[in-house]
mmCIF file of C-alpha atoms in Angstrom:
data_model
loop_
_atom_site.group_PDB
_atom_site.id
_atom_site.type_symbol
_atom_site.label_atom_id
_atom_site.label_comp_id
_atom_site.label_asym_id
_atom_site.label_seq_id
_atom_site.Cartn_x
_atom_site.Cartn_y
_atom_site.Cartn_z
ATOM 1 C CA UNK Z 1 33.520 87.283 57.648
ATOM 2 C CA UNK Z 2 36.781 86.893 55.743
ATOM 3 C CA UNK Z 3 39.191 89.694 56.696
ATOM 4 C CA UNK Z 4 42.361 90.744 54.900
ATOM 5 C CA UNK Z 5 44.874 92.441 57.220
ATOM 6 C CA UNK Z 6 47.484 94.683 55.572
ATOM 7 C CA UNK Z 7 50.147 96.518 57.558
ATOM 8 C CA UNK Z 8 52.836 99.009 56.720
ATOM 9 C CA UNK Z 9 56.316 98.045 57.953
ATOM 10 C CA UNK Z 10 58.481 100.978 59.080
ATOM 11 C CA UNK Z 11 57.035 102.740 62.088
ATOM 12 C CA UNK Z 12 54.046 100.389 62.140
ATOM 13 C CA UNK Z 13 54.831 96.665 62.318
ATOM 14 C CA UNK Z 14 58.558 97.174 62.848
ATOM 15 C CA UNK Z 15 59.728 98.127 66.329
ATOM 16 C CA UNK Z 16 62.232 100.770 67.393
ATOM 17 C CA UNK Z 17 65.055 98.490 66.197
ATOM 18 C CA UNK Z 18 63.464 98.351 62.707
ATOM 19 C CA UNK Z 19 62.772 94.639 63.109
ATOM 20 C CA UNK Z 20 59.703 92.434 63.489
ATOM 21 C CA UNK Z 21 59.655 91.318 67.117
ATOM 22 C CA UNK Z 22 59.479 87.663 68.063
ATOM 23 C CA UNK Z 23 56.031 88.198 69.543
ATOM 24 C CA UNK Z 24 54.705 89.759 66.332
ATOM 25 C CA UNK Z 25 56.240 86.907 64.312
ATOM 26 C CA UNK Z 26 54.477 84.352 66.490
ATOM 27 C CA UNK Z 27 51.089 86.047 66.259
ATOM 28 C CA UNK Z 28 51.175 86.590 62.483
ATOM 29 C CA UNK Z 29 52.483 83.090 61.790
ATOM 30 C CA UNK Z 30 49.772 81.584 63.987
ATOM 31 C CA UNK Z 31 47.048 83.589 62.220
ATOM 32 C CA UNK Z 32 48.393 82.520 58.822
ATOM 33 C CA UNK Z 33 48.542 78.848 59.766
ATOM 34 C CA UNK Z 34 44.906 79.036 60.894
ATOM 35 C CA UNK Z 35 43.881 80.433 57.511
ATOM 36 C CA UNK Z 36 44.229 84.148 58.240
ATOM 37 C CA UNK Z 37 44.951 86.609 55.445
ATOM 38 C CA UNK Z 38 47.861 88.796 56.552
ATOM 39 C CA UNK Z 39 50.404 90.713 54.498
ATOM 40 C CA UNK Z 40 52.432 93.919 54.344
ATOM 41 C CA UNK Z 41 52.296 97.012 52.138
ATOM 42 C CA UNK Z 42 55.535 98.944 52.081
ATOM 43 C CA UNK Z 43 57.755 101.299 50.128
ATOM 44 C CA UNK Z 44 60.547 98.766 50.601
ATOM 45 C CA UNK Z 45 61.726 96.368 47.920
ATOM 46 C CA UNK Z 46 61.717 92.558 48.232
ATOM 47 C CA UNK Z 47 65.455 92.719 48.943
ATOM 48 C CA UNK Z 48 64.774 94.137 52.417
ATOM 49 C CA UNK Z 49 61.250 92.802 52.932
ATOM 50 C CA UNK Z 50 62.391 89.181 52.809
ATOM 51 C CA UNK Z 51 65.085 89.481 55.521
ATOM 52 C CA UNK Z 52 62.702 91.455 57.737
ATOM 53 C CA UNK Z 53 59.925 88.869 57.408
ATOM 54 C CA UNK Z 54 62.199 85.830 57.741
ATOM 55 C CA UNK Z 55 60.506 83.489 60.186
ATOM 56 C CA UNK Z 56 57.147 85.246 59.739
ATOM 57 C CA UNK Z 57 54.730 83.159 57.692
ATOM 58 C CA UNK Z 58 52.351 84.963 55.337
ATOM 59 C CA UNK Z 59 50.369 83.377 52.498
ATOM 60 C CA UNK Z 60 49.183 86.557 50.764
ATOM 61 C CA UNK Z 61 51.593 88.334 48.364
ATOM 62 C CA UNK Z 62 53.307 91.408 49.783
ATOM 63 C CA UNK Z 63 52.673 94.863 48.352
ATOM 64 C CA UNK Z 64 56.134 96.247 47.642
ATOM 65 C CA UNK Z 65 57.563 99.506 46.326
ATOM 66 C CA UNK Z 66 54.459 101.489 47.324
ATOM 67 C CA UNK Z 67 52.254 99.278 45.164
ATOM 68 C CA UNK Z 68 54.372 99.153 42.000
ATOM 69 C CA UNK Z 69 54.332 95.373 42.268
ATOM 70 C CA UNK Z 70 53.164 92.447 44.319
ATOM 71 C CA UNK Z 71 55.809 90.042 45.604
ATOM 72 C CA UNK Z 72 55.123 86.318 45.831
ATOM 73 C CA UNK Z 73 57.085 85.315 48.931
ATOM 74 C CA UNK Z 74 56.791 81.601 48.279
ATOM 75 C CA UNK Z 75 57.764 81.807 44.612
ATOM 76 C CA UNK Z 76 60.222 84.671 45.269
ATOM 77 C CA UNK Z 77 59.087 86.578 42.209
ATOM 78 C CA UNK Z 78 57.514 89.880 41.196
ATOM 79 C CA UNK Z 79 53.855 89.714 40.169
ATOM 80 C CA UNK Z 80 52.757 92.131 37.419
ATOM 81 C CA UNK Z 81 55.201 95.003 38.099
ATOM 82 C CA UNK Z 82 54.137 98.387 36.694
ATOM 83 C CA UNK Z 83 57.097 99.602 34.629
ATOM 84 C CA UNK Z 84 58.041 102.923 33.041
ATOM 85 C CA UNK Z 85 58.177 103.271 29.284
ATOM 86 C CA UNK Z 86 61.835 103.110 28.247
ATOM 87 C CA UNK Z 87 61.829 106.661 26.865
ATOM 88 C CA UNK Z 88 60.225 108.263 29.923
ATOM 89 C CA UNK Z 89 63.009 107.709 32.450
ATOM 90 C CA UNK Z 90 65.447 110.198 30.893
ATOM 91 C CA UNK Z 91 63.158 113.275 31.122
ATOM 92 C CA UNK Z 92 62.173 112.426 34.698
ATOM 93 C CA UNK Z 93 65.852 112.020 35.625
ATOM 94 C CA UNK Z 94 66.583 115.433 34.125
ATOM 95 C CA UNK Z 95 63.904 116.965 36.344
ATOM 96 C CA UNK Z 96 65.553 115.350 39.386
ATOM 97 C CA UNK Z 97 68.956 116.736 38.412
ATOM 98 C CA UNK Z 98 67.497 120.185 37.768
ATOM 99 C CA UNK Z 99 66.437 120.288 41.424
ATOM 100 C CA UNK Z 100 69.812 119.079 42.700
ATOM 101 C CA UNK Z 101 68.592 115.559 43.473
ATOM 102 C CA UNK Z 102 70.418 112.540 42.019
ATOM 103 C CA UNK Z 103 67.978 109.681 41.380
ATOM 104 C CA UNK Z 104 68.423 106.028 42.224
ATOM 105 C CA UNK Z 105 66.880 104.186 39.243
ATOM 106 C CA UNK Z 106 65.501 100.739 40.073
ATOM 107 C CA UNK Z 107 65.126 98.179 37.279
ATOM 108 C CA UNK Z 108 63.625 94.694 37.478
ATOM 109 C CA UNK Z 109 65.820 92.013 35.921
ATOM 110 C CA UNK Z 110 64.785 88.665 34.458
ATOM 111 C CA UNK Z 111 66.037 86.803 37.550
ATOM 112 C CA UNK Z 112 63.653 88.766 39.834
ATOM 113 C CA UNK Z 113 66.420 90.927 41.246
ATOM 114 C CA UNK Z 114 66.686 94.706 41.227
ATOM 115 C CA UNK Z 115 69.551 96.610 39.665
ATOM 116 C CA UNK Z 116 69.829 100.077 41.204
ATOM 117 C CA UNK Z 117 71.700 102.680 39.169
ATOM 118 C CA UNK Z 118 72.881 105.836 40.945
ATOM 119 C CA UNK Z 119 75.539 107.422 38.754
ATOM 120 C CA UNK Z 120 78.960 108.631 39.826
ATOM 121 C CA UNK Z 121 78.047 111.808 41.748
ATOM 122 C CA UNK Z 122 79.231 111.816 45.394
ATOM 123 C CA UNK Z 123 76.787 110.353 47.894
ATOM 124 C CA UNK Z 124 75.500 112.353 50.839
ATOM 125 C CA UNK Z 125 75.903 110.831 54.273
ATOM 126 C CA UNK Z 126 72.235 109.806 54.270
ATOM 127 C CA UNK Z 127 72.634 108.211 50.828
ATOM 128 C CA UNK Z 128 75.789 106.400 51.958
ATOM 129 C CA UNK Z 129 73.927 104.928 54.920
ATOM 130 C CA UNK Z 130 71.016 103.996 52.652
ATOM 131 C CA UNK Z 131 73.329 102.095 50.289
ATOM 132 C CA UNK Z 132 75.412 100.522 53.048
ATOM 133 C CA UNK Z 133 72.333 98.989 54.655
ATOM 134 C CA UNK Z 134 71.294 97.431 51.328
ATOM 135 C CA UNK Z 135 74.556 96.304 49.753
ATOM 136 C CA UNK Z 136 75.094 92.559 49.641
ATOM 137 C CA UNK Z 137 71.395 91.706 49.665
ATOM 138 C CA UNK Z 138 70.481 88.661 47.601
ATOM 139 C CA UNK Z 139 67.770 90.406 45.597
ATOM 140 C CA UNK Z 140 69.471 93.734 44.852
ATOM 141 C CA UNK Z 141 72.675 95.111 43.371
ATOM 142 C CA UNK Z 142 73.953 98.686 43.023
ATOM 143 C CA UNK Z 143 75.672 100.105 39.950
ATOM 144 C CA UNK Z 144 77.484 103.437 40.334
ATOM 145 C CA UNK Z 145 78.633 103.975 36.756
ATOM 146 C CA UNK Z 146 76.899 103.620 33.409
ATOM 147 C CA UNK Z 147 77.925 104.710 29.897
ATOM 148 C CA UNK Z 148 75.793 107.656 28.862
ATOM 149 C CA UNK Z 149 74.991 108.694 32.402
ATOM 150 C CA UNK Z 150 71.287 109.135 33.102
ATOM 151 C CA UNK Z 151 70.450 109.427 29.404
ATOM 152 C CA UNK Z 152 69.170 106.587 27.258
ATOM 153 C CA UNK Z 153 66.790 103.744 28.002
ATOM 154 C CA UNK Z 154 66.487 101.829 31.267
ATOM 155 C CA UNK Z 155 64.748 98.505 30.474
ATOM 156 C CA UNK Z 156 62.590 97.270 33.325
ATOM 157 C CA UNK Z 157 62.659 100.597 35.199
ATOM 158 C CA UNK Z 158 60.100 100.542 37.996
ATOM 159 C CA UNK Z 159 61.129 103.328 40.418
ATOM 160 C CA UNK Z 160 63.099 106.547 40.630
ATOM 161 C CA UNK Z 161 64.035 107.326 44.237
ATOM 162 C CA UNK Z 162 65.570 110.524 45.546
ATOM 163 C CA UNK Z 163 66.973 111.406 48.974
ATOM 164 C CA UNK Z 164 67.786 115.013 49.841
ATOM 165 C CA UNK Z 165 66.845 117.970 52.021
ATOM 166 C CA UNK Z 166 63.086 118.034 52.523
ATOM 167 C CA UNK Z 167 62.788 121.459 50.835
ATOM 168 C CA UNK Z 168 64.377 120.154 47.618
ATOM 169 C CA UNK Z 169 62.263 117.026 47.707
ATOM 170 C CA UNK Z 170 59.018 118.985 48.092
ATOM 171 C CA UNK Z 171 59.938 121.338 45.223
ATOM 172 C CA UNK Z 172 60.829 118.367 43.010
ATOM 173 C CA UNK Z 173 57.571 116.620 43.886
ATOM 174 C CA UNK Z 174 55.561 119.709 42.900
ATOM 175 C CA UNK Z 175 57.386 119.926 39.568
ATOM 176 C CA UNK Z 176 56.867 116.250 38.735
ATOM 177 C CA UNK Z 177 53.199 116.309 39.703
ATOM 178 C CA UNK Z 178 52.762 119.228 37.336
ATOM 179 C CA UNK Z 179 53.999 117.076 34.448
ATOM 180 C CA UNK Z 180 51.213 114.519 34.871
ATOM 181 C CA UNK Z 181 51.402 110.843 33.927
ATOM 182 C CA UNK Z 182 53.366 109.889 37.047
ATOM 183 C CA UNK Z 183 52.690 108.624 40.555
ATOM 184 C CA UNK Z 184 54.673 110.799 42.973
ATOM 185 C CA UNK Z 185 55.080 110.260 46.710
ATOM 186 C CA UNK Z 186 57.201 112.566 48.874
ATOM 187 C CA UNK Z 187 57.624 112.379 52.634
ATOM 188 C CA UNK Z 188 59.998 113.201 55.481
ATOM 189 C CA UNK Z 189 62.246 110.648 57.136
ATOM 190 C CA UNK Z 190 60.551 109.343 60.295
ATOM 191 C CA UNK Z 191 63.799 109.739 62.255
ATOM 192 C CA UNK Z 192 65.051 113.018 60.741
ATOM 193 C CA UNK Z 193 62.336 115.329 59.355
ATOM 194 C CA UNK Z 194 64.957 117.526 57.684
ATOM 195 C CA UNK Z 195 65.610 114.702 55.212
ATOM 196 C CA UNK Z 196 63.057 113.926 52.522
ATOM 197 C CA UNK Z 197 62.400 110.993 50.221
ATOM 198 C CA UNK Z 198 60.661 111.026 46.851
ATOM 199 C CA UNK Z 199 59.422 107.949 45.003
ATOM 200 C CA UNK Z 200 58.310 108.292 41.393
ATOM 201 C CA UNK Z 201 56.448 105.509 39.596
ATOM 202 C CA UNK Z 202 54.454 105.096 36.428
ATOM 203 C CA UNK Z 203 50.898 106.413 36.519
ATOM 204 C CA UNK Z 204 48.354 104.509 38.591
ATOM 205 C CA UNK Z 205 50.745 103.094 41.188
ATOM 206 C CA UNK Z 206 49.591 103.315 44.806
ATOM 207 C CA UNK Z 207 49.198 101.172 47.883
ATOM 208 C CA UNK Z 208 45.447 101.635 47.476
ATOM 209 C CA UNK Z 209 45.332 100.002 44.036
ATOM 210 C CA UNK Z 210 47.466 97.097 45.212
ATOM 211 C CA UNK Z 211 45.549 96.338 48.412
ATOM 212 C CA UNK Z 212 42.217 96.485 46.577
ATOM 213 C CA UNK Z 213 43.566 93.977 44.079
ATOM 214 C CA UNK Z 214 44.528 91.676 46.952
ATOM 215 C CA UNK Z 215 41.089 92.078 48.487
ATOM 216 C CA UNK Z 216 39.479 90.964 45.219
ATOM 217 C CA UNK Z 217 41.883 88.090 44.593
ATOM 218 C CA UNK Z 218 41.652 86.690 48.129
ATOM 219 C CA UNK Z 219 37.860 87.015 48.184
ATOM 220 C CA UNK Z 220 38.037 88.981 51.428
ATOM 221 C CA UNK Z 221 34.843 90.602 52.694
ATOM 222 C CA UNK Z 222 36.685 93.179 54.777
ATOM 223 C CA UNK Z 223 39.974 95.063 54.483
ATOM 224 C CA UNK Z 224 41.741 96.299 57.627
ATOM 225 C CA UNK Z 225 44.913 98.351 57.150
ATOM 226 C CA UNK Z 226 47.516 99.711 59.577
ATOM 227 C CA UNK Z 227 49.855 102.645 59.034
ATOM 228 C CA UNK Z 228 51.775 105.580 60.448
ATOM 229 C CA UNK Z 229 52.903 107.870 57.625
ATOM 230 C CA UNK Z 230 51.502 109.933 54.769
ATOM 231 C CA UNK Z 231 52.194 107.304 52.117
ATOM 232 C CA UNK Z 232 49.722 105.029 53.936
ATOM 233 C CA UNK Z 233 46.801 107.406 53.429
ATOM 234 C CA UNK Z 234 45.813 106.102 49.990
ATOM 235 C CA UNK Z 235 45.129 102.661 51.415
ATOM 236 C CA UNK Z 236 43.365 104.266 54.396
ATOM 237 C CA UNK Z 237 40.898 105.771 51.923
ATOM 238 C CA UNK Z 238 39.870 102.402 50.449
ATOM 239 C CA UNK Z 239 39.978 100.277 53.612
ATOM 240 C CA UNK Z 240 36.896 99.104 55.447
ATOM 241 C CA UNK Z 241 38.787 99.983 58.619
ATOM 242 C CA UNK Z 242 41.926 102.125 58.804
ATOM 243 C CA UNK Z 243 43.975 101.814 61.992
ATOM 244 C CA UNK Z 244 46.794 104.126 63.078
ATOM 245 C CA UNK Z 245 49.510 103.274 65.569
ATOM 246 C CA UNK Z 246 50.004 105.670 68.485
ATOM 247 C CA UNK Z 247 53.259 107.001 67.014
ATOM 248 C CA UNK Z 248 51.620 107.860 63.663
ATOM 249 C CA UNK Z 249 51.679 111.347 62.216
ATOM 250 C CA UNK Z 250 48.728 113.523 63.302
ATOM 251 C CA UNK Z 251 47.309 113.576 59.768
ATOM 252 C CA UNK Z 252 47.245 109.768 59.747
ATOM 253 C CA UNK Z 253 45.511 109.554 63.119
ATOM 254 C CA UNK Z 254 42.884 112.015 61.932
ATOM 255 C CA UNK Z 255 42.053 109.790 58.953
ATOM 256 C CA UNK Z 256 41.893 106.569 60.969
ATOM 257 C CA UNK Z 257 38.906 104.802 62.477
ATOM 258 C CA UNK Z 258 40.936 103.732 65.504
ATOM 259 C CA UNK Z 259 44.283 104.454 67.151
ATOM 260 C CA UNK Z 260 46.044 101.538 68.841
ATOM 261 C CA UNK Z 261 49.289 101.270 70.799
ATOM 262 C CA UNK Z 262 52.726 102.216 69.440
ATOM 263 C CA UNK Z 263 54.864 100.174 67.060
ATOM 264 C CA UNK Z 264 57.179 99.406 69.988
ATOM 265 C CA UNK Z 265 54.489 97.351 71.764
ATOM 266 C CA UNK Z 266 53.550 94.769 69.072
ATOM 267 C CA UNK Z 267 50.314 96.731 68.769
ATOM 268 C CA UNK Z 268 49.560 95.768 65.159
ATOM 269 C CA UNK Z 269 49.946 92.010 65.561
ATOM 270 C CA UNK Z 270 48.057 92.052 68.866
ATOM 271 C CA UNK Z 271 45.216 94.003 67.289
ATOM 272 C CA UNK Z 272 45.008 91.538 64.395
ATOM 273 C CA UNK Z 273 44.705 88.654 66.839
ATOM 274 C CA UNK Z 274 42.064 90.480 68.845
ATOM 275 C CA UNK Z 275 39.768 91.424 65.956
ATOM 276 C CA UNK Z 276 40.255 88.303 63.860
ATOM 277 C CA UNK Z 277 37.344 85.899 63.814
ATOM 278 C CA UNK Z 278 39.567 82.807 63.532
#
């Protein structure tokens, strides 16, 4: 039986240092070299996925930005990104601002990089840390000023991201879901539950849609997914087997077929090696 393994990154494959351990790298690379189908599905962009997976061989495209695109690691290019209509970004941005949340607007450029526009409003400490960790990456650049502010068209826009107090994020998410025609994901920071994140994409974007596409394109008979947080639940629903790590949220464990060890113990990679038929 041909199995496709898909794992979330943060809190799942990544350890407490937010890195892929050497042991996990070895296991996944070995599985891949023996013909195994292994990849990741993450809210992250290629700009941070590539450094994290450096030294880890995978042959299957990565699911990035919560399913808004696939990322061909070998060709270093986006595959069929789902973009906003140019006239739809402005009204969504206005809804963000009305709830006191300043959006980061991600746009795909022709050279397969991301330009992230934030505007000139002061950054919170959490936003400063978010930007600091991502500045200087080969596949991403930040722009903090733009004529016309958040109004006008944003060609290639793929994501609006907001970071704020969890109460504001939840209220914003409710308002945007009420508009329809959008894919909205809101969740608390895994390290600080008082901080919330919201990701807004064009309609139809989800990890579930992306992993099912990979299952079809790889010809896999079975889909096994691993996760820890609420934004993993859509792919749990379509998987043949959904596996939660021990540190997962209670809601995720309840929806899983199995619970394995924590992300700090290479549990995902070890489980892949154990259940693989290679």
